[in-house]
Coordinates of C-alpha atoms and ligand atoms in Angstrom, one line a residue:
M1 CA 2.5 79.9 51.3
M2 CA 0.1 77.0 50.8
K3 CA 2.2 75.6 48.0
A4 CA 5.3 75.4 50.2
K5 CA 3.3 73.7 53.0
I6 CA 2.0 71.1 50.5
S7 CA 5.3 70.3 49.0
L8 CA 6.9 70.0 52.5
L9 CA 4.2 67.6 53.6
K10 CA 4.4 65.6 50.4
E11 CA 8.1 65.1 51.0
K12 CA 7.5 64.0 54.6
I13 CA 4.8 61.5 53.6
E14 CA 6.9 60.0 50.8
Q15 CA 9.7 59.3 53.2
L16 CA 7.4 58.0 55.9
T17 CA 8.4 54.7 57.5
V18 CA 6.7 52.9 60.4
A19 CA 7.8 50.0 62.5
N20 CA 4.5 48.4 63.3
A21 CA 0.8 48.6 62.8
E22 CA 0.4 51.0 65.7
E23 CA 2.8 53.5 64.4
L24 CA 1.0 53.3 61.0
E25 CA -2.3 54.1 62.7
Q26 CA -0.8 57.1 64.4
A27 CA 0.5 58.3 61.0
R28 CA -2.9 57.9 59.5
I29 CA -4.4 60.0 62.3
K30 CA -1.7 62.6 62.0
Y31 CA -2.3 63.2 58.3
L32 CA -5.6 62.0 57.2
S33 CA -8.0 62.0 60.2
K34 CA -10.6 64.8 60.7
K35 CA -8.0 66.7 62.8
G36 CA -5.1 65.6 60.5
E37 CA -2.7 68.0 58.8
I38 CA -4.0 67.3 55.3
T39 CA -7.6 67.9 56.4
A40 CA -6.4 71.2 58.0
L41 CA -4.9 72.2 54.6
F42 CA -8.3 71.7 53.0
E43 CA -9.7 74.1 55.6
E44 CA -7.1 76.6 54.8
F45 CA -7.8 76.2 51.1
K46 CA -11.0 78.1 51.6
S47 CA -9.0 81.3 52.1
V48 CA -6.8 80.8 49.1
P49 CA -7.2 83.7 46.5
N50 CA -9.5 82.6 43.7
A51 CA -6.7 83.0 41.1
D52 CA -4.6 80.3 42.8
K53 CA -7.5 78.0 43.7
R54 CA -7.2 75.8 40.6
L55 CA -3.5 75.0 41.0
V56 CA -3.5 74.7 44.8
G57 CA -6.6 72.5 44.7
Q58 CA -4.9 70.2 42.3
L59 CA -1.8 70.0 44.4
L60 CA -3.9 69.4 47.5
N61 CA -5.8 66.5 45.9
E62 CA -2.6 65.0 44.7
L63 CA -1.2 65.2 48.2
K64 CA -4.2 63.4 49.7
D65 CA -3.9 60.7 47.0
I66 CA -0.2 60.2 47.8
A67 CA -0.9 60.0 51.5
Q68 CA -3.7 57.5 51.1
T69 CA -1.7 55.3 48.7
K70 CA 1.2 55.3 51.1
I71 CA -0.8 54.4 54.2
H72 CA -2.5 51.6 52.2
S73 CA 0.8 50.1 50.9
L74 CA 2.3 50.3 54.4
R75 CA -0.8 48.5 55.9
K76 CA -0.4 45.7 53.3
S77 CA 3.1 45.0 54.5
F78 CA 1.8 44.4 58.1
T79 CA -1.0 42.1 57.2
V80 CA -0.1 38.4 57.0
T81 CA -1.5 37.1 53.8
R82 CA -1.9 33.5 52.9
G83 CA -2.3 31.9 49.5
V84 CA -0.5 31.4 46.3
D85 CA -0.4 35.1 45.4
T86 CA 2.1 35.8 48.2
D87 CA 5.6 34.6 48.6
F88 CA 4.8 30.9 48.6
D89 CA 7.9 28.7 48.8
L90 CA 7.1 25.6 46.7
T91 CA 10.5 24.1 47.5
R92 CA 9.9 24.0 51.2
T93 CA 9.5 20.5 52.7
A94 CA 6.0 19.5 53.7
E95 CA 4.8 19.4 57.3
P96 CA 5.7 16.0 58.7
I97 CA 2.7 13.7 58.9
P98 CA 3.0 11.4 61.9
V99 CA 2.9 7.8 60.8
G100 CA 1.3 5.3 63.2
T101 CA 2.9 2.2 64.4
R102 CA 1.5 -1.3 64.5
H103 CA 0.3 -2.4 68.0
P104 CA 2.9 -4.5 69.8
V105 CA 0.4 -7.3 70.2
S106 CA -0.3 -7.3 66.5
Q107 CA 3.4 -7.2 65.7
V108 CA 4.0 -10.3 67.8
Q109 CA 0.9 -12.0 66.5
N110 CA 2.1 -11.5 62.9
E111 CA 5.6 -12.8 63.8
I112 CA 4.1 -16.0 65.3
I113 CA 1.9 -16.5 62.3
E114 CA 4.8 -16.0 60.0
I115 CA 6.9 -18.6 61.8
F116 CA 4.2 -21.2 61.7
S117 CA 3.2 -20.4 58.1
R118 CA 6.7 -21.4 57.1
I119 CA 5.9 -25.0 58.1
G120 CA 2.5 -25.1 56.4
F121 CA 0.1 -23.8 59.0
V122 CA -2.8 -21.7 57.6
I123 CA -5.0 -19.2 59.5
A124 CA -8.5 -20.1 60.6
E125 CA -10.8 -17.6 62.3
G126 CA -14.2 -17.8 64.0
P127 CA -16.6 -15.6 65.9
E128 CA -16.0 -14.2 69.4
I129 CA -19.6 -14.8 70.4
E130 CA -20.0 -18.5 70.6
D131 CA -22.3 -21.3 71.9
D132 CA -21.5 -23.7 74.6
W133 CA -20.8 -26.6 72.3
N134 CA -17.9 -25.0 70.3
V135 CA -16.2 -23.6 73.4
F136 CA -16.8 -26.3 75.9
G137 CA -19.1 -29.2 74.9
A138 CA -17.1 -30.6 72.0
L139 CA -13.9 -30.1 73.9
N140 CA -14.7 -32.5 76.7
F141 CA -15.5 -30.0 79.4
P142 CA -17.9 -31.8 81.7
P143 CA -21.1 -29.8 82.5
E144 CA -19.9 -29.0 86.0
H145 CA -16.4 -27.9 84.9
P146 CA -15.3 -24.7 86.6
A147 CA -14.3 -23.0 83.4
R148 CA -18.0 -22.9 82.5
D149 CA -18.8 -21.1 85.7
M150 CA -20.1 -17.6 85.8
Q151 CA -16.8 -16.5 87.3
D152 CA -14.8 -17.3 84.3
T153 CA -17.1 -17.0 81.4
F154 CA -19.1 -13.9 80.2
F155 CA -22.5 -15.2 79.3
I156 CA -24.7 -13.2 76.9
E157 CA -27.7 -15.5 77.2
K158 CA -28.5 -18.7 79.2
N159 CA -30.4 -21.8 78.0
P160 CA -29.3 -22.2 75.3
D161 CA -26.0 -20.6 76.3
V162 CA -24.6 -17.8 74.2
L163 CA -21.2 -16.6 75.5
L164 CA -17.9 -14.8 74.7
R165 CA -15.3 -17.4 73.9
T166 CA -12.8 -18.0 76.6
H167 CA -10.2 -19.5 74.3
T168 CA -9.8 -19.8 70.5
S169 CA -10.1 -23.6 70.8
S170 CA -13.6 -22.9 69.7
V171 CA -12.2 -22.2 66.2
Q172 CA -10.5 -25.6 66.3
T173 CA -13.9 -27.2 67.0
R174 CA -15.4 -25.5 64.0
V175 CA -12.5 -26.5 61.8
M176 CA -12.6 -30.1 62.9
T177 CA -16.3 -30.4 62.3
T178 CA -16.2 -28.8 58.8
Q179 CA -12.9 -30.0 57.3
K180 CA -11.3 -33.3 56.7
P181 CA -7.7 -34.2 57.8
P182 CA -4.9 -33.4 57.1
I183 CA -5.6 -30.2 59.1
R184 CA -2.9 -27.7 59.9
V185 CA -4.4 -24.5 61.3
L186 CA -3.5 -21.5 63.5
C187 CA -6.3 -19.8 65.3
P188 CA -5.4 -16.2 66.4
G189 CA -8.0 -14.0 68.1
R190 CA -9.4 -12.2 71.1
V191 CA -10.7 -14.1 74.0
Y192 CA -12.6 -13.1 77.1
R193 CA -12.5 -14.2 80.8
N194 CA -14.3 -12.8 83.7
E195 CA -11.2 -11.8 85.7
A196 CA -10.6 -8.8 87.9
I197 CA -8.4 -6.3 85.9
S198 CA -4.9 -5.8 87.3
Y199 CA -1.4 -5.3 86.1
R200 CA -1.2 -9.1 85.3
A201 CA -4.7 -10.0 84.3
H202 CA -7.3 -8.6 82.0
C203 CA -10.9 -9.5 81.0
F204 CA -9.8 -9.9 77.4
F205 CA -6.6 -10.9 75.8
H206 CA -5.3 -12.6 72.6
Q207 CA -4.4 -16.2 71.9
I208 CA -3.0 -18.2 69.1
E209 CA -3.9 -21.8 69.1
G210 CA -2.5 -24.4 66.7
L211 CA -4.0 -27.7 65.6
Y212 CA -2.4 -30.5 63.5
I213 CA -4.4 -33.6 62.6
D214 CA -3.3 -36.3 60.2
R215 CA -2.4 -40.0 60.2
N216 CA 0.4 -40.9 62.6
V217 CA 0.9 -37.6 64.3
S218 CA 2.8 -38.2 67.5
F219 CA 3.9 -36.3 70.6
A220 CA 7.4 -36.2 69.1
D221 CA 6.0 -34.1 66.2
L222 CA 4.4 -31.8 68.7
K223 CA 7.7 -31.4 70.6
Q224 CA 9.7 -30.8 67.4
V225 CA 7.3 -28.1 66.1
L226 CA 7.3 -26.3 69.5
L227 CA 11.1 -26.4 69.7
Y228 CA 11.3 -25.0 66.1
F229 CA 8.9 -22.2 67.2
A230 CA 10.8 -21.4 70.4
K231 CA 14.1 -21.1 68.5
E232 CA 12.7 -18.9 65.7
M233 CA 10.9 -16.7 68.2
F234 CA 13.4 -16.3 71.0
G235 CA 16.8 -17.2 69.3
G236 CA 18.7 -20.3 68.4
E237 CA 20.1 -21.0 71.8
T238 CA 16.6 -21.2 73.4
Q239 CA 15.8 -24.5 75.2
I240 CA 12.3 -25.9 75.9
R241 CA 11.0 -27.9 78.8
L242 CA 7.7 -29.8 78.8
R243 CA 5.9 -30.4 82.1
P244 CA 2.9 -32.8 82.5
S245 CA -0.3 -30.8 82.8
Y246 CA -4.1 -31.2 82.3
F247 CA -6.5 -29.9 79.8
P248 CA -9.9 -31.5 79.2
F249 CA -9.4 -31.7 75.4
T250 CA -5.8 -33.1 75.2
E251 CA -4.4 -36.4 76.5
P252 CA -1.5 -36.4 77.4
S253 CA -1.2 -32.7 78.1
A254 CA 1.8 -30.5 78.9
E255 CA 2.8 -27.0 79.6
M256 CA 5.9 -25.7 77.9
D257 CA 8.6 -23.5 79.4
I258 CA 11.4 -21.8 77.6
S259 CA 14.8 -21.0 79.0
C260 CA 14.5 -17.4 80.4
N261 CA 15.5 -15.2 77.5
L262 CA 16.5 -12.4 79.9
C263 CA 19.1 -14.2 82.0
G264 CA 19.8 -17.1 79.6
G265 CA 18.6 -19.6 82.2
Q266 CA 20.9 -18.4 85.0
G267 CA 18.0 -17.2 87.1
C268 CA 16.7 -13.7 87.5
Q269 CA 13.7 -11.7 88.9
F270 CA 11.7 -12.2 85.7
C271 CA 11.9 -16.0 85.8
K272 CA 11.6 -16.0 89.6
H273 CA 15.1 -17.4 89.7
T274 CA 14.1 -20.7 88.1
G275 CA 15.7 -20.1 84.7
W276 CA 12.4 -21.0 83.0
V277 CA 9.3 -19.1 81.9
E278 CA 6.0 -20.8 81.0
I279 CA 4.7 -19.8 77.5
L280 CA 2.1 -22.3 76.4
G281 CA -0.2 -25.3 76.9
C282 CA -0.3 -28.2 74.6
G283 CA -1.1 -31.9 74.1
M284 CA -2.4 -34.7 71.9
V285 CA -6.0 -34.1 70.9
D286 CA -8.2 -36.4 73.1
P287 CA -9.8 -39.1 70.9
D288 CA -13.2 -38.2 72.4
V289 CA -12.8 -34.7 71.0
L290 CA -12.0 -36.0 67.5
R291 CA -15.0 -38.3 67.8
N292 CA -17.2 -35.4 68.9
C293 CA -16.2 -33.5 65.8
G294 CA -16.7 -36.4 63.4
I295 CA -13.1 -37.5 62.9
D296 CA -12.2 -41.2 63.4
P297 CA -9.6 -41.5 66.1
E298 CA -8.7 -45.0 64.9
I299 CA -7.3 -43.4 61.7
Y300 CA -6.2 -40.0 62.8
S301 CA -4.4 -38.4 65.6
G302 CA -3.3 -34.8 66.3
F303 CA -1.8 -32.3 68.5
A304 CA -2.9 -28.9 69.7
F305 CA -1.2 -26.0 71.5
G306 CA -2.3 -22.6 72.7
L307 CA -0.4 -19.5 73.8
G308 CA -1.3 -16.0 75.0
I309 CA 0.1 -13.3 72.7
E310 CA 0.3 -10.7 75.5
R311 CA 2.5 -13.1 77.4
I312 CA 4.9 -13.5 74.5
T313 CA 4.8 -9.8 73.9
N314 CA 5.8 -9.3 77.5
L315 CA 8.7 -11.7 77.1
K316 CA 9.9 -9.7 74.1
F317 CA 9.4 -6.2 75.4
Q318 CA 9.2 -6.6 79.2
V319 CA 6.0 -4.6 79.6
K320 CA 5.3 -4.4 83.3
D321 CA 1.6 -3.7 83.2
L322 CA -0.7 -5.7 81.0
R323 CA -3.3 -2.9 81.0
M324 CA -0.9 -0.7 78.8
F325 CA -1.9 -2.9 75.8
S326 CA -5.5 -1.7 75.8
E327 CA -5.2 1.9 77.1
N328 CA -4.3 3.5 73.7
D329 CA -1.7 5.7 75.3
L330 CA 0.3 7.0 72.4
R331 CA 3.4 7.6 74.6
F332 CA 3.4 3.8 75.1
L333 CA 2.4 2.7 71.6
E334 CA 4.9 5.0 69.8
Q335 CA 7.8 3.1 71.2
F336 CA 7.0 0.0 69.2
V337 CA 8.2 0.9 65.8
S338 CA 6.9 -1.5 63.3
V339 CA 8.7 -2.6 60.2
Ligands
LIG1 N1 -7.2 -23.6 75.2 C1 -6.2 -23.7 76.3 C2 -6.3 -22.4 77.1 O1 -7.0 -21.5 76.7 C3 -4.8 -23.7 75.7 C4 -4.5 -25.0 75.0 C5 -4.8 -25.1 73.7 C6 -4.0 -26.1 75.7 C7 -4.5 -26.3 73.0 C8 -3.7 -27.3 75.1 C9 -4.0 -27.4 73.7 O2 -5.8 -22.3 78.1

């Protein structure tokens, strides 16, 4: 009687299949729990005649073993295991690692540097925290000049003045006072102005300024270098236009426009229907500035130019809001795939 029950149960357990962990737990309860069928058989075993006890006991223990092993192996198949001892597919491709892109302002800055380095300009850098002399004094800004005013300049200390540079011309002062001509430098860097932040103005932005000092440098050299730059940067058909302007440190001074690269000079919303967009300021270095920096203006002459990198970046990519450049929004930055 017992033997028949045991072999029936054994068969059932061996054929046991479950669909999920819950069913498995039910099976465990059904056979192995305190009120389970196997436990019940152990109860019943007490009334087995002594002569049969040995054999039936053996069969019963065997059945319990089988049940436990079965439950255990089924449980294993429901547990997610990690590590090299499981089915680890070494041929699978790796998780893609997102690769960053270079910031659009850096991309344009590098492109400008590359264009000028082809005609012999080298990079010069200087500190963002400066004194009055390097930013204004040496560059002919009279003491009452509005650019020195609290509204434009971020001062860190007064008397003697320590301030955040408002243009990278301060690097040119440093180069002129420490190097002898011929000088051919490009000064890229961040500059600060105390402006209300809006879609078209920010309290910091980036500039590249150029300085060329040698014997017999003329305005014609300046114009030719700028035309070369405009064509390299915006395409061979680009035209330039120089308009008289004023800067304290250059004489004569000019502002340069390029033919609008969006409408090709026909006139559009971007160029305010003029066909031209302003991109930089330039001029011949004022003899007084050369003298201030220890260079003899009777022997040497030079030109300088300065442009805002964000402005050029806007011309290239038509970014509507300048603030996007400093907000670190990946949705914006990821669009500028760098090479
Ligand atoms: N430093 C000027 C500015 O910040 C730009 C400039 C540089 C103009 C060199 C002329 C020559 O606006």
